[in-house]
Each structure stands twice: as structure tokens, then as C-alpha cells.
Coordinates of C-alpha atoms in Angstrom, one line a residue:
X1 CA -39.1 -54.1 13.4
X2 CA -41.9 -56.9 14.2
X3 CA -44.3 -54.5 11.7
X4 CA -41.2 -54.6 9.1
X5 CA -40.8 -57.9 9.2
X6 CA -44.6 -59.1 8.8
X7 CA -44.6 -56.4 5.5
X8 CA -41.5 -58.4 4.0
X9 CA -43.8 -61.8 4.5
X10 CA -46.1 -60.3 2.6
X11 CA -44.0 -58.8 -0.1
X12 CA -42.2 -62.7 -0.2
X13 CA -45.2 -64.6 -1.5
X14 CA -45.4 -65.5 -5.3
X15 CA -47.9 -63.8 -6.3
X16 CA -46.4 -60.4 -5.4
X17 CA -43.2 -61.3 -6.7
X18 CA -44.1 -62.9 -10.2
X19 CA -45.8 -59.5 -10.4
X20 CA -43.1 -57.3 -9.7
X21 CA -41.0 -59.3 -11.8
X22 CA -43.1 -58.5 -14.7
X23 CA -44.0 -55.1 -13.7
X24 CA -40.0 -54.3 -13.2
X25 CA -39.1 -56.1 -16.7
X26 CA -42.0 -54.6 -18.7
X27 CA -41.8 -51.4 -17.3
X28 CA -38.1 -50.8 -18.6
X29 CA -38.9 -51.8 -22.0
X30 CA -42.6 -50.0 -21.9
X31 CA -40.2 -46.7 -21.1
X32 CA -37.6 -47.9 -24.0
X33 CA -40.3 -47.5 -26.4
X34 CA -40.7 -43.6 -27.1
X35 CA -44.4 -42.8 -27.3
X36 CA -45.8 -45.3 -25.5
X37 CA -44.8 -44.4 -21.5
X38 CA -45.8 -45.5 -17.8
X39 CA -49.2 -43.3 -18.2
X40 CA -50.5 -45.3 -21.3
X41 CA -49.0 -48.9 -20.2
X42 CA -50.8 -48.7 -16.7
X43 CA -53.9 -47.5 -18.1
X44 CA -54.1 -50.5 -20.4
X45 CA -53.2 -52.8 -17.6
X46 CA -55.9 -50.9 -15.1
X47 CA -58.8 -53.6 -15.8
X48 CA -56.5 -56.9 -16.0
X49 CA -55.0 -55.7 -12.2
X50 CA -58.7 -55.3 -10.6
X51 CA -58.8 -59.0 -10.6
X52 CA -55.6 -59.3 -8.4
X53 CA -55.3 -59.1 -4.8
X54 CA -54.3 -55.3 -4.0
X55 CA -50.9 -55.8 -2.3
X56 CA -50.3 -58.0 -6.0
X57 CA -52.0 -55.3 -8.5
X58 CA -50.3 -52.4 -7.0
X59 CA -46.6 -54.1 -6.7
X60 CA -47.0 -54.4 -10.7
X61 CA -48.2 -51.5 -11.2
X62 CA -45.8 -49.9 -9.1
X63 CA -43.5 -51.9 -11.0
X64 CA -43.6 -50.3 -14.2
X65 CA -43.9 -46.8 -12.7
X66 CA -40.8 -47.1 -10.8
X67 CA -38.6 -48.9 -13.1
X68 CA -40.0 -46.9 -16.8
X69 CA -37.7 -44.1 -16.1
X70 CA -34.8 -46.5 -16.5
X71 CA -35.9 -47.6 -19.9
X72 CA -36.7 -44.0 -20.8
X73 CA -33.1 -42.9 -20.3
X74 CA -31.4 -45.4 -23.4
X75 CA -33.3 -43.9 -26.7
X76 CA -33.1 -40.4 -24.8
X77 CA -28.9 -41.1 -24.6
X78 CA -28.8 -42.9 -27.7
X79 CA -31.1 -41.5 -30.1
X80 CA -31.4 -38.1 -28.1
X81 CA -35.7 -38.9 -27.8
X82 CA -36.8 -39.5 -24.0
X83 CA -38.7 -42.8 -24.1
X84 CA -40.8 -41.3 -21.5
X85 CA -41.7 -37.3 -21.1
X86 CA -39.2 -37.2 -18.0
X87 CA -36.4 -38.5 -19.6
X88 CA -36.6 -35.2 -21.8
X89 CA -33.4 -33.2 -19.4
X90 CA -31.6 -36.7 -19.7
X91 CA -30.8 -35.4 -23.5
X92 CA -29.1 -32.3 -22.6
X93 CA -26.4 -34.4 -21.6
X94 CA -26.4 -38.1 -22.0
X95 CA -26.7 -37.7 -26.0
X96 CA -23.6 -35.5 -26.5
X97 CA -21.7 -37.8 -24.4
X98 CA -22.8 -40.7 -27.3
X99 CA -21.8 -38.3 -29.8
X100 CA -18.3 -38.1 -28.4
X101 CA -18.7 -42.1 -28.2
X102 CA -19.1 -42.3 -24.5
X103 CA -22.5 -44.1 -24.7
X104 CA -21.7 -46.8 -22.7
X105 CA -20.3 -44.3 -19.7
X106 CA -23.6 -42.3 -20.3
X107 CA -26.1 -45.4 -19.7
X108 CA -24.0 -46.5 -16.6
X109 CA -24.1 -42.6 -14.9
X110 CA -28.0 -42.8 -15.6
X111 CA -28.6 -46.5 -14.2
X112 CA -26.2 -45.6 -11.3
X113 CA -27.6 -42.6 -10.2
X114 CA -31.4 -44.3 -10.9
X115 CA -30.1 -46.8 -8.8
X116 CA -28.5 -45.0 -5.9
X117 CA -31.9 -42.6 -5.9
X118 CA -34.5 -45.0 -6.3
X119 CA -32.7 -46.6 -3.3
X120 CA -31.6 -44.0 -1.0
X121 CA -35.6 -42.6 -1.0
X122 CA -37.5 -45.8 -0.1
X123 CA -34.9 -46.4 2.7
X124 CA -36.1 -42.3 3.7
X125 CA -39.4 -43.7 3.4
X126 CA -39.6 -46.4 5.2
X127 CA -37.8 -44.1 8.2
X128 CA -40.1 -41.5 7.8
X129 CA -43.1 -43.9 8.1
X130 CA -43.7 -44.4 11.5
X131 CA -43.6 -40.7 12.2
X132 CA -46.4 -40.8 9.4
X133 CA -48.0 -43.1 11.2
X134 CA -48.4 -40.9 14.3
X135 CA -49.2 -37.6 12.5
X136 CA -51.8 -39.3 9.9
X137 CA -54.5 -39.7 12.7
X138 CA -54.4 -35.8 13.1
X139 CA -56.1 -35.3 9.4
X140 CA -59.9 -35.4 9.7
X141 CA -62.4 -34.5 7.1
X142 CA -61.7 -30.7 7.1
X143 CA -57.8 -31.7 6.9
X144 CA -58.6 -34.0 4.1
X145 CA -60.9 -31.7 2.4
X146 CA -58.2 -28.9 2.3
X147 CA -55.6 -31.3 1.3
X148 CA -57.3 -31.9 -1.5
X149 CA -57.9 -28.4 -2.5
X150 CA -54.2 -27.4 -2.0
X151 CA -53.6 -30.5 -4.4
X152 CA -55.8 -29.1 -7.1
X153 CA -54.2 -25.5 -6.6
X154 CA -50.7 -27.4 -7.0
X155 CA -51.7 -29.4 -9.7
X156 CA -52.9 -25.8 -11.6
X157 CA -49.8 -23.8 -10.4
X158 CA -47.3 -25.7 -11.3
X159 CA -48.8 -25.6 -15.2
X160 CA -47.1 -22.2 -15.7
X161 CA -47.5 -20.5 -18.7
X162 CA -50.7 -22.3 -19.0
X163 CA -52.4 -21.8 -15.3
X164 CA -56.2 -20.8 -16.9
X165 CA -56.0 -23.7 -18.9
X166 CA -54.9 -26.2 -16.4
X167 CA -57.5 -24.8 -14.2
X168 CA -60.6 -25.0 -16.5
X169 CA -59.0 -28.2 -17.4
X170 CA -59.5 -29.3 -13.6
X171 CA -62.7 -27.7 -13.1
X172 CA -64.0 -30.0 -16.4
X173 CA -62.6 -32.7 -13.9
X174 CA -64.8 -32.0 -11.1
X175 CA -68.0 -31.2 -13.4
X176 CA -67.4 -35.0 -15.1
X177 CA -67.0 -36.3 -11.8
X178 CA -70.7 -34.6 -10.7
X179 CA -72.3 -36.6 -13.5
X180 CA -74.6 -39.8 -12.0
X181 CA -75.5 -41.1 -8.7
X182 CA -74.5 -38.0 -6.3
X183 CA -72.6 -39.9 -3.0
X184 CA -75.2 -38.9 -0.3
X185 CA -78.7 -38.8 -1.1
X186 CA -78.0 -40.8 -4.1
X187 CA -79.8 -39.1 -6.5
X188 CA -78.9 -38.3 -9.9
X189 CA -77.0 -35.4 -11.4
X190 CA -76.8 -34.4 -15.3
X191 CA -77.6 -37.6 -16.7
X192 CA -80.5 -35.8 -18.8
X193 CA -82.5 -39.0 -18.7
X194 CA -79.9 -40.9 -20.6
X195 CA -79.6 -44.6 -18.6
X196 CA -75.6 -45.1 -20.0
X197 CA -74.9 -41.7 -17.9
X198 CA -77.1 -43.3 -14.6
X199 CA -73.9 -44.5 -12.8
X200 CA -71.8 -41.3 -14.4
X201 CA -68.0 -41.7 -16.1
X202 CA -66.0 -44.4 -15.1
X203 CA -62.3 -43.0 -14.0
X204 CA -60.5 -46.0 -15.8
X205 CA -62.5 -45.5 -18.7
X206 CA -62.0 -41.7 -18.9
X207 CA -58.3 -42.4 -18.2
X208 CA -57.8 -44.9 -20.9
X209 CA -59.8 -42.3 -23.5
X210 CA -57.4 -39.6 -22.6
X211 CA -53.6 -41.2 -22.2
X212 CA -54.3 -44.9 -24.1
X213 CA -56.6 -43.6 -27.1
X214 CA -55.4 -40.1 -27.6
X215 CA -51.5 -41.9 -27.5
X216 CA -53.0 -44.4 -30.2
X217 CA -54.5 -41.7 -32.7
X218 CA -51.5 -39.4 -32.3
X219 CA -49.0 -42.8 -33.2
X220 CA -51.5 -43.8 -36.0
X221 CA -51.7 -40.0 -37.8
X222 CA -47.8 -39.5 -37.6
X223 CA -45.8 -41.0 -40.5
X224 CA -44.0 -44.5 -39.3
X225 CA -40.8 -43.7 -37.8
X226 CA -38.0 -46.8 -36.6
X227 CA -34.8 -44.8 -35.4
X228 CA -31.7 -46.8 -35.3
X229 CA -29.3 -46.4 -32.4
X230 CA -25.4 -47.8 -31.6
X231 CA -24.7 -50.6 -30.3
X232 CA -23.5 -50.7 -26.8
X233 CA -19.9 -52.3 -26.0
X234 CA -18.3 -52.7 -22.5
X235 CA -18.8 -53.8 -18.8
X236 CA -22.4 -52.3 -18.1
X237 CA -22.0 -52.7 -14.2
X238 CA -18.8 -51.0 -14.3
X239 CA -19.7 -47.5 -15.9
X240 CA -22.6 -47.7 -13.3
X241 CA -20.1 -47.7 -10.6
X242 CA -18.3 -44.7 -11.9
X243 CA -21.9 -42.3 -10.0
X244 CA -20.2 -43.0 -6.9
X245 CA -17.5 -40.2 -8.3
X246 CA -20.7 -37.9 -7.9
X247 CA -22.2 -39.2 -4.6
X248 CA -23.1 -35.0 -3.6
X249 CA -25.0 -34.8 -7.0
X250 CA -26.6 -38.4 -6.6
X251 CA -28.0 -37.5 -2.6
X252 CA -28.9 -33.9 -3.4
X253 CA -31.1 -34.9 -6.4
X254 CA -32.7 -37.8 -4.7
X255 CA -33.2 -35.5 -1.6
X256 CA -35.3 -33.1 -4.1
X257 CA -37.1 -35.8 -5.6
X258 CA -38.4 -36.9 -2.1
X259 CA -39.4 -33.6 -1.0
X260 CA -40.5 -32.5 -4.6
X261 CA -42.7 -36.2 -4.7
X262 CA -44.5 -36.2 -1.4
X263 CA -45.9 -32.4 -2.5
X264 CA -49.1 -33.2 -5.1
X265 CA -49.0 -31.8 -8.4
X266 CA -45.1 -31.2 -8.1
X267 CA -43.8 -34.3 -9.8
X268 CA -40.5 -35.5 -11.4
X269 CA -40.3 -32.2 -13.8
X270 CA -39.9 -29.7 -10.4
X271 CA -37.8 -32.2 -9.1
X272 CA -35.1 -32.3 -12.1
X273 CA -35.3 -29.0 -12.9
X274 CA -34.4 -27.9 -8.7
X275 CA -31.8 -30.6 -8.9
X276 CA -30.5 -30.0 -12.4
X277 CA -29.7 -26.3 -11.5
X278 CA -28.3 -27.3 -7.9
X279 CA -26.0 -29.3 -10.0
X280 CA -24.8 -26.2 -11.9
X281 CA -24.4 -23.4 -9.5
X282 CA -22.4 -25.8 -7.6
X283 CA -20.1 -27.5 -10.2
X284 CA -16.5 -26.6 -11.0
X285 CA -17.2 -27.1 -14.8
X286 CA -21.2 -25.4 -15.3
X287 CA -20.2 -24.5 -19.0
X288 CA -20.5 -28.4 -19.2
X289 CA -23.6 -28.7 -19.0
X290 CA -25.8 -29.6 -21.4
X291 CA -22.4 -30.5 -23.5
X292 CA -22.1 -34.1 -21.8
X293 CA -21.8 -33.1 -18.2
X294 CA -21.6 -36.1 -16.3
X295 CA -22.7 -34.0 -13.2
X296 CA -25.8 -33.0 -15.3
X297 CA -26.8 -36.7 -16.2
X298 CA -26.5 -37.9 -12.8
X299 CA -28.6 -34.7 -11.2
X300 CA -31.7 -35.0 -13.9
X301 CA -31.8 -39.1 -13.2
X302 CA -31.2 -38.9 -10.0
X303 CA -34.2 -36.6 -9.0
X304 CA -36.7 -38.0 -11.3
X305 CA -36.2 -42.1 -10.1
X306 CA -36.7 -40.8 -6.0
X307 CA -40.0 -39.3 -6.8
X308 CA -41.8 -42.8 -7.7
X309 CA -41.5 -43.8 -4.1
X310 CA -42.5 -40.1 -2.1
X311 CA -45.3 -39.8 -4.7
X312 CA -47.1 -42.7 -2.6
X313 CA -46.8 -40.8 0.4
X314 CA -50.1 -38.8 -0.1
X315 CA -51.8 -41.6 -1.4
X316 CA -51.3 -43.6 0.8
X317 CA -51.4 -41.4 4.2
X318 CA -54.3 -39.3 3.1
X319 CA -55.8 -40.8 0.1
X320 CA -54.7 -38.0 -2.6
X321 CA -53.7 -38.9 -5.7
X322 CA -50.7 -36.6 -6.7
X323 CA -50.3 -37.4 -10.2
X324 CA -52.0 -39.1 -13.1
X325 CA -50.4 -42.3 -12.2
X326 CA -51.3 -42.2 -8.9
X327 CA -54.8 -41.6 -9.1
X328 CA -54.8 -44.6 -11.8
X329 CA -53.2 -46.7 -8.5
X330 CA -56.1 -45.3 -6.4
X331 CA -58.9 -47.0 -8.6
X332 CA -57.0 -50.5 -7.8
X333 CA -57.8 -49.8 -4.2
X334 CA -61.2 -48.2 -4.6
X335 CA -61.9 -51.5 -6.4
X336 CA -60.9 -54.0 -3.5
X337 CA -62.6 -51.6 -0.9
X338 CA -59.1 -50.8 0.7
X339 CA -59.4 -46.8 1.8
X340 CA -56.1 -45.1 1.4
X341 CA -56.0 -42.7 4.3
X342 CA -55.0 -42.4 7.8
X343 CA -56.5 -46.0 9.0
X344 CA -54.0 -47.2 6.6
X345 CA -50.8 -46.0 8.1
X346 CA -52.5 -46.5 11.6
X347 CA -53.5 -50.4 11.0
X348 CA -51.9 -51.8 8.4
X349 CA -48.3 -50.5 8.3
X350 CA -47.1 -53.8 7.2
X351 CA -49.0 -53.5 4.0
X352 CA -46.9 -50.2 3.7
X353 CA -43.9 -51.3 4.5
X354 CA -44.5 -54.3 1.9
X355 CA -45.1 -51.7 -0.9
X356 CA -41.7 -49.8 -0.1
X357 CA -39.8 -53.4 0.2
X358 CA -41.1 -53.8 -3.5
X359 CA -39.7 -50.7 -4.8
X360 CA -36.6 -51.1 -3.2
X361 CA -36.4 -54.5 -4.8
X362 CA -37.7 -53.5 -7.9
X363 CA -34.5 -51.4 -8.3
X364 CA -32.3 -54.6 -7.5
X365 CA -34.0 -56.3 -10.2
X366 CA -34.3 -53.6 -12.8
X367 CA -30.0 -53.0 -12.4
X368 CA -29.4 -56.3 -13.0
X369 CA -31.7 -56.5 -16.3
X370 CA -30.4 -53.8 -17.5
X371 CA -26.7 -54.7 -16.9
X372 CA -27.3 -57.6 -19.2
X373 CA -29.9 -56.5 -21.5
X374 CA -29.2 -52.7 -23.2
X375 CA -28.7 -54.5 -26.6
X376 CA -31.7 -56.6 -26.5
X377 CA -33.3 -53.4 -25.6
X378 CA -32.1 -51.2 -29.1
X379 CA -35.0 -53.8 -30.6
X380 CA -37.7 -51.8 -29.0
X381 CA -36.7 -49.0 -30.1
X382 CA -36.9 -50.1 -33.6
X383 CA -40.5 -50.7 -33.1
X384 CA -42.5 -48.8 -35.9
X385 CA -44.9 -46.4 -34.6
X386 CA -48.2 -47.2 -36.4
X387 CA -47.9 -50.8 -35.0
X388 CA -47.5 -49.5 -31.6
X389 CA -50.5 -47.3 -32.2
X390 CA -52.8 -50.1 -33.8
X391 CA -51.2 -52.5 -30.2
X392 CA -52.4 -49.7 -27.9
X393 CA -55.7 -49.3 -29.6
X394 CA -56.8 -52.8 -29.5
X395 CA -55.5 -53.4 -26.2
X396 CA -57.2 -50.0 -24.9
X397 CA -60.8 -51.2 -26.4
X398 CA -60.3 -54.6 -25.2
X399 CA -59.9 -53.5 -21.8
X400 CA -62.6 -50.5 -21.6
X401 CA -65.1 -53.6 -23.0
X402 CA -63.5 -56.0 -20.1
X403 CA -64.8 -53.7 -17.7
X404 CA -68.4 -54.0 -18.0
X405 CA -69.2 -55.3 -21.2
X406 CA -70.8 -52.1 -22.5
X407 CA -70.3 -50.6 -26.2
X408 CA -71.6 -47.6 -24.4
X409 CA -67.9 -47.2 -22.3
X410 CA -66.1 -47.8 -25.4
X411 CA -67.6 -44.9 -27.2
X412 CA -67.4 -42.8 -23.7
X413 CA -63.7 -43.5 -24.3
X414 CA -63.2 -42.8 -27.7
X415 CA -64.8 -39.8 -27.0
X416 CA -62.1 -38.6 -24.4
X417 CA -59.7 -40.2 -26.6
X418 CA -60.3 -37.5 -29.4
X419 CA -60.9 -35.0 -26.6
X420 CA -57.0 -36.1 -25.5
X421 CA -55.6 -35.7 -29.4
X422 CA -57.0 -32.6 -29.5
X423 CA -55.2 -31.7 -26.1
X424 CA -52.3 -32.8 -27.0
X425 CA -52.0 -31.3 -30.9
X426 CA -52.2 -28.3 -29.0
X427 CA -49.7 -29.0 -26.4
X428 CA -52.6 -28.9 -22.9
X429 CA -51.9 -30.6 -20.5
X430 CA -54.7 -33.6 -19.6
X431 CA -53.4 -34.2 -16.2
X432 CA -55.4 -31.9 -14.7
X433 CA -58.6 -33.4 -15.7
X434 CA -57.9 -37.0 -14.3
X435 CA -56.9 -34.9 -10.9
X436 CA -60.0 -32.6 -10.7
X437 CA -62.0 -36.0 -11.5
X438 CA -61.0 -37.6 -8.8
X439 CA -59.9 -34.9 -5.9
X440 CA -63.6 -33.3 -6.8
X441 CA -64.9 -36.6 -5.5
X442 CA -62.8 -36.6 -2.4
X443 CA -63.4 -33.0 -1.4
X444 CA -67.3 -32.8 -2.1
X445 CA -67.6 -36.1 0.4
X446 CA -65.5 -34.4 2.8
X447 CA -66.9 -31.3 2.4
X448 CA -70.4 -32.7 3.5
X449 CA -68.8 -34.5 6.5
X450 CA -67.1 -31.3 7.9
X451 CA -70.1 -29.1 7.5
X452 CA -72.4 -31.1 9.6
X453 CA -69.5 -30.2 12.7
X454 CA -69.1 -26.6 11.8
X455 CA -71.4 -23.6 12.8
X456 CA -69.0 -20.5 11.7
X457 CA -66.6 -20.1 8.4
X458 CA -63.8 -20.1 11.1
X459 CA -64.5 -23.3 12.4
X460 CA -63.0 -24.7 9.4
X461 CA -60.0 -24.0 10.2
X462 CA -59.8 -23.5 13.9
X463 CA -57.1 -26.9 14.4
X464 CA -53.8 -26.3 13.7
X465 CA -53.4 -28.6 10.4
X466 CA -56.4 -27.2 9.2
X467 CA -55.3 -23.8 9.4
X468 CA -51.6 -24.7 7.6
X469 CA -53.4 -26.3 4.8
X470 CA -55.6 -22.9 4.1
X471 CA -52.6 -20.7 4.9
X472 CA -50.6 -22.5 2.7
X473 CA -53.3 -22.3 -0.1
X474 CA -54.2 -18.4 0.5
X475 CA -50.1 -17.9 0.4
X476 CA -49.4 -19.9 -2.9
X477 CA -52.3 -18.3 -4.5
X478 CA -51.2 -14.9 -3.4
X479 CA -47.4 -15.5 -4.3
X480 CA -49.0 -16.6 -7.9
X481 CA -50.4 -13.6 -8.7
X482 CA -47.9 -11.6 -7.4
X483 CA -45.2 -12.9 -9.7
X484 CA -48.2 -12.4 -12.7
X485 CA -48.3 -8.9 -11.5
X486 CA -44.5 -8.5 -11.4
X487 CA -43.7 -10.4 -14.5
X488 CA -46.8 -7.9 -16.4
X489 CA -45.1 -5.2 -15.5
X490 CA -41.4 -6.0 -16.3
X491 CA -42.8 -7.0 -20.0
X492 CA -45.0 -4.0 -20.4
X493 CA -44.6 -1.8 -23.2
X494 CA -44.1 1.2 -21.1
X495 CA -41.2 -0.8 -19.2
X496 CA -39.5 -1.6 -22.0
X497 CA -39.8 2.2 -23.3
X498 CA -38.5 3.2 -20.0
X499 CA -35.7 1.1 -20.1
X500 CA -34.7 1.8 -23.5
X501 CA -34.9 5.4 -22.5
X502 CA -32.6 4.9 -19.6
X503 CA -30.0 2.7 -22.1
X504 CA -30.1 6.1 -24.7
X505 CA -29.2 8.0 -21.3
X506 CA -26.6 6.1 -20.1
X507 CA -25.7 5.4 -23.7

């Protein structure tokens, strides 16, 4: 309780809270603004938090990420477009319910159940901590190492349809990581004698090139869009009351998104989609959803707001990023020479405990501005899109040039900016690319650590976390191929001859 107690001193100074005031605010309308999203906002706002304190860059950071799934959820109900790319399930049912003229019921289930998620997984959290705390000491360099590599095999997996892809996407990640000053001897790797390549790709400047300038071009090249949506009538607090109708729906889908966010490379999609169909086996009504279920609304926003808070888990305990926007958060701690990891949780617990306090009351604050505010927020939806895109370009440049005051960096990033249109026109993912930059790091300096304490392949993996973490990579790899095999053969042609063949039998 003492520990508890010093995190909510720090969280009460006013630095921390101006920030996650602003971070909670401008995160909801960031996510109210289709195209623009948590990914692109934090990159943006990467250089201006490096001159903060961490506990004070982090709470606003955190601040958008948490509370940018609440803004997504109004154009995806009232204009059926998810303001952010999680938000997309949120249409299956909250904009038939604003056909029918139930928008302001819609809004309230998704704030509600945001709400009652967001909250119910931070108070799991901050339970679950201490027991953290005792088991994050266990995890030494082999631990971390294969931690990393099970988040890389994740991160690839869970791109299905598009696993080679995602995995030569990754394995670019690790190569551009490899480039400059190597961390041990120091000496330098594929720079080609070119001096701007000496001290090798900046992550902030490769992540503003691929989610800041790729978002710009692909805003700037579409034709100017300003949807209009209704306006919204009626007691806003009320309707939010009505998710405690669906309180089974509301725990099971914040349940998932804990579990679902503390696994790297899982995420809020897994989550939704686990929670979502929950939701429908279990209901008395499943041929409601995706008509205006109110069950289906509260499961999808329910499991996607829980995940903010477990995604931190694995940052913070071992120092792996599970996400995009998590490895963004790492830089703000690589930066103020603050090593996510197992000293964390083992010294400064109070810092943790300060972060969850500020998520919890980032929901607080979000509900309320939301409450009053869904009108006010219609107006950023009206935004046109090639004046967001010309706004994200300048601030993107501006903020790559802030960095170090190099030309150079800004032409890096313009490079991985095209490198991210191109992506995206043909719907890659470029996730995996900011994850194989950065675990590639982490595993090739833990990598060097372990090896100078092991004599035999086997000692690798001769303590028991060790040997979970490679079990659990041979057995997802194995189960992946597997289901290839199995899904190969249940599409091949001689399958489907055999089967018609047995329908003209029994026929």
C-alpha cells in the first residue's frame, strides 16, 4: 500500500496531470478524425515528449493511446468509418443502430463498455503487479532473448494470410536496425562509407517516415472527402449507464483484452475478434449481430479499450515492445536512460503503479468529456482530408528536423514515408518492421550476453522460463504450419474433386 501510495504522489504533481489532461482530450478527438489515428499522432508528438520528464512524456502519450479508441467509436457509429483501424467491428453494429435512430443509445453502450473495460483492466493490473514484481527477476538475458524472439514469431503469426510478408517485413527490421555503430565493439556495419549512415537509422525517424508521412501522402493523393454525420440528442451519461444491462459481455471482453494485451504481437484485433464471437455463441439473439446488437457493440469496445493497459505489461516488466505504439513509448525511455525491464518492477514499482493510476484516471476524464462534448466532436469529423494530410506533413518534417537538425533525417524519412505508401496501397502491414527494428536490437545484445555463459546449445535453455519460452516458440511454429498443411489440403484441387465426387454419390 506504502508503494501505491508514493506512485499516486507522483502521478498528483502538475506536470503529469496537465499532460494527461491533454493527452486524454487530444487523444479522443485525434481518434474522431478518421485517417489520422494514435499511431500517426504519437509519432508526431515523439520528439516534443523527449524533452519531458519520463513519468510526464509517457502519461501523455499514454494518454492518447488509451483514450483514441473512444474517439474512434463516434464517426465508426455515426458515419459507419472507424476513426481509428480498431474501431473497424464497432460498425457492424453501432451504425445500424444509428440507422434505426438509436445513435445516441449506440455512443453510450460504446463509452460504457470503454469505460467499464478500460477500468476493470488497470484495477487487474495493478493486482497482478506485485506478483510481477516477484517473477520479473527470474528473466535473465537468455529469458529476455527468447522473449523477444517469441514476440517477433507473434508479431509474424498473427499476420495471417500474409505470414511471408510480415516476416520479410520483420527481417527488413532487424537488417535496418544492423546499420551503424554495432553495440559491442562498436564498429561500423553497412554504412558503405557514407557519414549520415555512421550512427545508423533513427527509430523515431523511421517511425515518423512509415505511419506520419506515408498517412500524409495517402490523405494528400485521395480526393478531399468531409462526411456529415447527425446530430446527437439526449442524456449522454444516461445511455452509458444502460452497459450495465450487459455486465457478462463488458467483463468477458475486458478479460480477453488483458490476456490478449500482455501477449506481444496479439493486440486489440485478437482481442475483439475472441470477444466478439464469445458474445455470439453465448447470446439469446446471435442473428442480431452485426444488425445493431447491443451485445455486439459492447463485446468489440469492450475488448479493444482493456488492451491499452496489459500491452504495458511486456514493456515494462521485460522491456518488449508489443506493438507499434509501444515501441514508439520505449524510445521515450531509451531517451531518459530509464531501462524497461525487470529492475523496473523490482525498484521502482511506484513509478508503475503511477502509470496505471494515470490510465485509470484517464478514463474518468475522457467519460466526462465525452458526456458533454459528442456534438463539438461532429466538427472533426468534418475536417477535409487534404488539410489533414498537409497538417501531418508539416508537423512530421518539423519534428524529424527537431531531432537533430539534419536535412539528412528528413530525407531518411521521406524515404520510409514512400516506402509506407507503397505498403499500404497494397494493403502490408508496416508493423512488423518497427518491431523487427527494435526487438533485433534487444535480442542481438542479449544474445551476446548469454553466449559468454553457455558452453552447449542446451544450456540455452536448461532454466525453467527459458525452456517455456522455446517450447512455446517450437509449438506455435509447429501448430502454424500444421494448419498451412491442413488448410492446403482441404483447398486442393484433388479435395475438392473428391468431394464433388462423394456429393454425385450421395446425390
Amino acid at each position: 500500500m506504502e508503494t501505491f501510495l508514493s506512485g499516486l504522489a507522483i502521478l498528483s504533481t502538475w506536470e503529469v496531470l496537465v499532460a494527461l489532461l491533454i493527452g486524454s482530450i487530444g487523444g479522443v478527438i485525434i481518434g474522431a478524425i478518421p485517417g489520422v489515428g494514435p499511431a500517426v499522432a504519437i509519432a508526431i508528438l515523439l520528439p516534443a515528449t523527449f524533452s519531458f520528464e519520463p513519468i510526464v512524456g509517457l502519461t501523455m502519450l499514454l494518454g492518447i493511446y488509451g483514450s483514441s479508441m473512444y474517439g474512434g467509436s463516434l464517426p465508426a457509429i455515426l458515419i459507419n468509418t472507424p476513426g481509428t483501424a480498431v474501431n473497424a467491428l464497432t460498425t457492424y453494429d453501432g451504425y445500424p443502430m444509428t440507422q434505426r435512430g438509436e445513435a445516441l443509445r449506440a455512443l453510450g453502450l460504446a463509452y460504457g463498455a470503454s469505460f467499464v473495460s478500460g477500468a476493470l483492466s488497470i484495477l487487474a493490473l495493478i493486482l497482478l503487479s506485485p506478483l510481477l514484481a516477484k517473477i520479473a527477476p527470474l528473466f535473465g538475458s537468455r529469458e529476455i532473448f527468447l522473449a523477444a524472439l517469441l514476440g517477433i514469431v507473434l508479431v509474424v503469426l498473427a499476420h495471417r494470410g500474409q505470414t511471408f510478408a510480415a516476416g520479410a517485413l520483420a527481417a527488413f527490421g532487424i537488417f535496418i536496425g544492423t546499420v551503424g555503430l554495432e553495440p559491442v565493439r562498436y564498429t561500423q556495419r553497412f554504412t558503405f562509407g557514407l557519414d549520415f549512415l555512421s550512427s545508423g537509422f533513427d527509430l523515431i525517424v523511421v517511425v515518423l517516415g512509415l505511419f506520419a508521412l506515408s498517412q500524409a501522402f495517402l490523405l494528400l493523393s485521395q480526393p478531399d472527402h468531409a462526411p456529415d454525420g447527425q446530430r446527437i440528442e439526449g442524456n449522454m451519461f444516461a445511455a452509458m449507464l444502460r452497459v450495465f444491462r450487459h455486465k457478462r459481455i463488458a467483463s468477458a471482453g475486458a478479460g480477453t483484452g488483458v490476456i490478449m494485451g500482455m501477449i506481444p504481437g496479439v493486440g486489440e484485433f485478437t482481442a475483439q475478434f475472441l470477444s466478439y464471437t464469445y458474445a455470439q455463441k453465448t447470446s439469446r439473439t446471435p442473428e442480431a449481430f452485426g444488425k445493431g446488437s447491443e451485445e455486439g457493440l459492447v463485446a468489440s469496445e469492450s475488448a479493444n479499450n482493456a488492451v491499452p493497459a496489459a500491452a504495458m505489461i511486456p514493456l515494462l516488466a521485460l522491456g518488449i515492445p508489443g506493438e507499434a505504439l509501444t515501441a514508439m513509448m520505449l524510445s521515450v525511455f531509451y531517451v531518459h536512460n530509464v531501462v524497461p525491464g525487470p529492475a523496473l518492477f523490482r525498484d521502482s514499482l511506484d513509478f508503475i503503479y503511477a502509470l496505471f493510476a494515470a490510465m485509470l484516471l484517464l478514463n474518468v476524464i475522457v467519460v466526462v468529456f465525452v458526456g458533454f462534448s459528442s456534438n463539438l466532436l461532429m466538427r472533426a469529423i468534418r475536417i477535409p482530408t487534404r488539410f489533414l494530410g498537409m497538417a501531418i506533413l508539416t508537423l512530421s518534417f518539423v519534428g524529424v528536423y527537431s531531432l537533430r537538425n539534419s536535412v539528412s533525417d528528413c530525407l531518411i524519412a521521406a524515404g520510409f514515408g514512400l516506402l509506407g505508401l507503397v505498403l499500404k496501397r497494397q494493403n502490408l502491414p508496416v508493423v512488423p518492421i518497427i518491431l523487427g527494428m527494435v526487438l533485433g536490437g534487444i535480442m542481438e545484445v542479449k544474445l551476446r550476453s548469454a553466449m559468454a555463459r553457455v558452453q552447449t546449445p542446451l544450456d540455452f535453455v536448461d532454466r525453467p522460463i527459458a525452456a517455456g519460452l522455446a517450447l512455446a516458440i517450437v509449438l506455435l511454429i509447429g501448430f502454424h504450419i500444421w494448419g498451412v498443411i491442413r488448410e492446403r489440403r482441404n483447398t486442393s484441387p484433388e479435395s475438392s474433386h473428391d468431394h464433388d465426387r462423394h456429393d454425385t454419390q450421395q446425390g
